[in-house]
Short mmCIF file of C-alpha atoms in Angstrom, two decimals:
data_model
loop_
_atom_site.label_atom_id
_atom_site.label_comp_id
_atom_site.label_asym_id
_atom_site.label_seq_id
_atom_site.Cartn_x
_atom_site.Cartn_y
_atom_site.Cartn_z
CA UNK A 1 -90.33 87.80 -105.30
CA UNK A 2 -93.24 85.65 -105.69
CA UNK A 3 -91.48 82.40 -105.42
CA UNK A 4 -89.39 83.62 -102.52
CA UNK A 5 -92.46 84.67 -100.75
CA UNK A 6 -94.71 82.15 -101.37
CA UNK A 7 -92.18 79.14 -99.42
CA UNK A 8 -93.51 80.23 -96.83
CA UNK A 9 -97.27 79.40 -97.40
CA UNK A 10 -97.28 76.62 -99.27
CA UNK A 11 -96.42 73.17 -97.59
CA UNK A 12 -94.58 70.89 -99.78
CA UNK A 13 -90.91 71.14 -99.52
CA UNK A 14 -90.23 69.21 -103.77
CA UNK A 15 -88.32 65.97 -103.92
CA UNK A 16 -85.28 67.62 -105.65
CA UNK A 17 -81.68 66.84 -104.38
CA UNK A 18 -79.07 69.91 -103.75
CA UNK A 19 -76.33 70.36 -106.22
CA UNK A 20 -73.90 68.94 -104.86
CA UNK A 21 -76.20 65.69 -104.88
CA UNK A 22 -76.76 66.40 -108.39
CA UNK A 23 -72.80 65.90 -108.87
CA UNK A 24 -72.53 63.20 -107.08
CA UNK A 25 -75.30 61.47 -109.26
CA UNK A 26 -73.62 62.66 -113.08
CA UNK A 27 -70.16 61.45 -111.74
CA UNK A 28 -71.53 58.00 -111.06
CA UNK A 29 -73.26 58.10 -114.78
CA UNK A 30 -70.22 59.00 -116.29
CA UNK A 31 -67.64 57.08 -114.20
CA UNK A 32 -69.82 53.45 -113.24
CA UNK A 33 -70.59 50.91 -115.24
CA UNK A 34 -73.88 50.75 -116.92
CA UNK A 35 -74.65 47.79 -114.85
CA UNK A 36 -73.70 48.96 -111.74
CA UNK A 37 -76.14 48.71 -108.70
CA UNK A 38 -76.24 51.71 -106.56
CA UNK A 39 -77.45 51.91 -102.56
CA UNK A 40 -78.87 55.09 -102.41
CA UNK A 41 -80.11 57.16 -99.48
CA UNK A 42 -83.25 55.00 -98.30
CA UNK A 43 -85.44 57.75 -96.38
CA UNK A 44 -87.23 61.52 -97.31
CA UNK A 45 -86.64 62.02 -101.55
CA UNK A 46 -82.68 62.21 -101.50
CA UNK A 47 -81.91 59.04 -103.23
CA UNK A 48 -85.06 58.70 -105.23
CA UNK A 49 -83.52 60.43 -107.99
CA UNK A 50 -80.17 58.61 -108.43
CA UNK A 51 -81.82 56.11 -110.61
CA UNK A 52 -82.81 58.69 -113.17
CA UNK A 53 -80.16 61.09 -113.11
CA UNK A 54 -77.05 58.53 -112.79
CA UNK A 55 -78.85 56.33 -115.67
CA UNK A 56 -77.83 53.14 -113.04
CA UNK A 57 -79.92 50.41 -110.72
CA UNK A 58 -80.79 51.38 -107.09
CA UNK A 59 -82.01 49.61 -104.26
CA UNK A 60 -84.37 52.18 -103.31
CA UNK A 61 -86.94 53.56 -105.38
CA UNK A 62 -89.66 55.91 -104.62
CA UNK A 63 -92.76 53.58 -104.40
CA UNK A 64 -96.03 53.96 -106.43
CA UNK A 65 -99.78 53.05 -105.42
CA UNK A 66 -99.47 51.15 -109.30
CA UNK A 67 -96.65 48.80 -108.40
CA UNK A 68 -97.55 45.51 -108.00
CA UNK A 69 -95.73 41.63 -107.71
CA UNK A 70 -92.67 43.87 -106.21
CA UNK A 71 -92.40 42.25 -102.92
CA UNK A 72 -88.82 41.06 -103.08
CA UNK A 73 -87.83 44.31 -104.47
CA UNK A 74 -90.23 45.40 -100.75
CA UNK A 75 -88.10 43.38 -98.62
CA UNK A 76 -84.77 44.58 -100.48
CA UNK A 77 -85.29 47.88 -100.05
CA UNK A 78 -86.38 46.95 -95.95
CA UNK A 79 -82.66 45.01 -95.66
CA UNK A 80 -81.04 47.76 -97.19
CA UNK A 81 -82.53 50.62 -94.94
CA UNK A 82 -81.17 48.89 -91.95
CA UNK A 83 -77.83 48.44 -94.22
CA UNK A 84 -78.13 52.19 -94.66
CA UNK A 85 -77.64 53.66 -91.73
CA UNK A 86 -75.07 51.61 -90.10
CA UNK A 87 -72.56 50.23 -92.82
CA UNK A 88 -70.50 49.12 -89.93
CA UNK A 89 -72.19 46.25 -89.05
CA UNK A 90 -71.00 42.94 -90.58
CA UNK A 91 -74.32 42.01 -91.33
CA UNK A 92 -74.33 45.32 -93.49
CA UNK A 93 -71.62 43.95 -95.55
CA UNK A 94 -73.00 40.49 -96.28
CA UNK A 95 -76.08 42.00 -97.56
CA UNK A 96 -74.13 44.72 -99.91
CA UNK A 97 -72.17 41.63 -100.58
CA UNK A 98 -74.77 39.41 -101.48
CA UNK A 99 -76.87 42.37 -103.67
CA UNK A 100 -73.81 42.67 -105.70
CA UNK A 101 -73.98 46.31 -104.70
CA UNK A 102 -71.23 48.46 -106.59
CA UNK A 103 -71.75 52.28 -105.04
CA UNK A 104 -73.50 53.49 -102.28
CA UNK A 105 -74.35 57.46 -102.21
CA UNK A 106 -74.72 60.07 -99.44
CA UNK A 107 -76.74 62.96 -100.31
CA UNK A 108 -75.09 66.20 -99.02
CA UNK A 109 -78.24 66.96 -96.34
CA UNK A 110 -77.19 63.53 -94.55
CA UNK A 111 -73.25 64.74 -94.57
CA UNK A 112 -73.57 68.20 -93.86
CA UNK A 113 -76.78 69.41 -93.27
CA UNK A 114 -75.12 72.84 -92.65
CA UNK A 115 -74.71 73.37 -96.16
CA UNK A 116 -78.00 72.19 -97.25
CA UNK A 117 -79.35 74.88 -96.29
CA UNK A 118 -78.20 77.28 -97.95
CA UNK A 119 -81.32 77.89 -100.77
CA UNK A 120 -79.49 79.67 -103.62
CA UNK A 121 -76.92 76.27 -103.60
CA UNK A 122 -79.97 73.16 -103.74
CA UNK A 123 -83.13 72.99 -106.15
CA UNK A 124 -85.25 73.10 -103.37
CA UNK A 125 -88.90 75.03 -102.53
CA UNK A 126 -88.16 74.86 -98.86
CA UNK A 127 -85.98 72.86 -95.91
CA UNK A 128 -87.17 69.04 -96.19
CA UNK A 129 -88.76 69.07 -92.33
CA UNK A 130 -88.37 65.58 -90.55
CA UNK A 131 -87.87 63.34 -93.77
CA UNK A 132 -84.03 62.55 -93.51
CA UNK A 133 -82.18 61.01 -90.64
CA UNK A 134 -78.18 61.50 -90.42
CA UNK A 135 -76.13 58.26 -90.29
CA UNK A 136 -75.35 56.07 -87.54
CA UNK A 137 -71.41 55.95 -89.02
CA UNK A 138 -68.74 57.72 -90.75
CA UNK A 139 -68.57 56.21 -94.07
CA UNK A 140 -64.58 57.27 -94.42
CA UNK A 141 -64.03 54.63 -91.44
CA UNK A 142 -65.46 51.48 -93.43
CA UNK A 143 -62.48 49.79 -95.11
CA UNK A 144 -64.66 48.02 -97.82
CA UNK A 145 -65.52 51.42 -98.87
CA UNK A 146 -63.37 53.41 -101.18
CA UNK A 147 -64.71 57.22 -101.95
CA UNK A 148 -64.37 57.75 -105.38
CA UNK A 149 -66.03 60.98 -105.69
CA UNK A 150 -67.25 64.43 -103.07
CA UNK A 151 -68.50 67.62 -103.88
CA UNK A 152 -69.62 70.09 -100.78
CA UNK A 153 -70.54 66.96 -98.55
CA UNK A 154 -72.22 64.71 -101.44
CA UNK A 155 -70.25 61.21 -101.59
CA UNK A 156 -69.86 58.59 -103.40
CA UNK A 157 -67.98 55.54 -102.21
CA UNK A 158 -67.05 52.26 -104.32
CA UNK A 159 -67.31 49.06 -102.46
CA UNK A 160 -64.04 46.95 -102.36
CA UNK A 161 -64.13 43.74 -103.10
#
């Protein structure tokens, strides 16, 4: 009662991803290569946690006041953003391409925001207000993307060579 109660007063909304997210993430730790360099979700806290829970490289990480000389990991995470969100564009594939990017994820809220919010299926406090953006593109329509993996809207494609 107290926790149910209490989303309502407090503002934060936690940085954790849904379940489905959280599938998404253990397939690609126990199906990817340890060396495998993953383009996670670049906006809100969805794809912050891929690098912890799939054990792999991402392109985006959550940033921290402390880190310092990370510029070109700055402007990779800037190219990749615009990557992101429209995987159509050629200029999308040279840079996944050129990263040597293996993966790229879509949390479940970008795919189906529907099911997101439904609070007894995500590890969540409360909805995630204006931090995620949907995509710009289908990612089933890209034929240099393979999906390898989906659980209740959370995806995981492997890039084709």
């Amino acid at each position: 009662p107290i926790l149910t109660s209490s989303r309502q007063a407090v503002n934060f909304f936690g940085a954790f991803s849904s379940r489905a997210d959280l599938a998404v993430m253990t397939y690609l730790r126990q199906n990817s290569p340890q060396d495998s360099l993953i383009l996670n979700y670049p906006s809100g806290f969805e794809g912050h946690w891929v690098t912890t829970i799939a054990e792999r490289e991402t392109v985006e990480f959550r940033d921290q006041p402390f880190f310092h000389l990370a510029d070109s990991y700055y402007e990779r995470m800037a190219q990749a953003e615009q990557a992101y969100f429209d995987l159509s564009q050629p200029a999308a594939r040279v840079f996944v391409q050129a990263q040597g990017i293996d993966y790229v994820i879509i949390p479940q809220i970008v795919n189906q925001p529907e099911r997101f919010n439904d609070m007894r299926g995500s590890i969540r406090w409360r909805w995630p207000q204006d931090t995620w953006r949907a995509l710009d593109y289908d990612p089933a329509s890209i034929d240099w993307l393979e999906q390898v993996f989906e659980q209740d809207g959370a995806q995981v494609y492997r890039v084709l060579p």
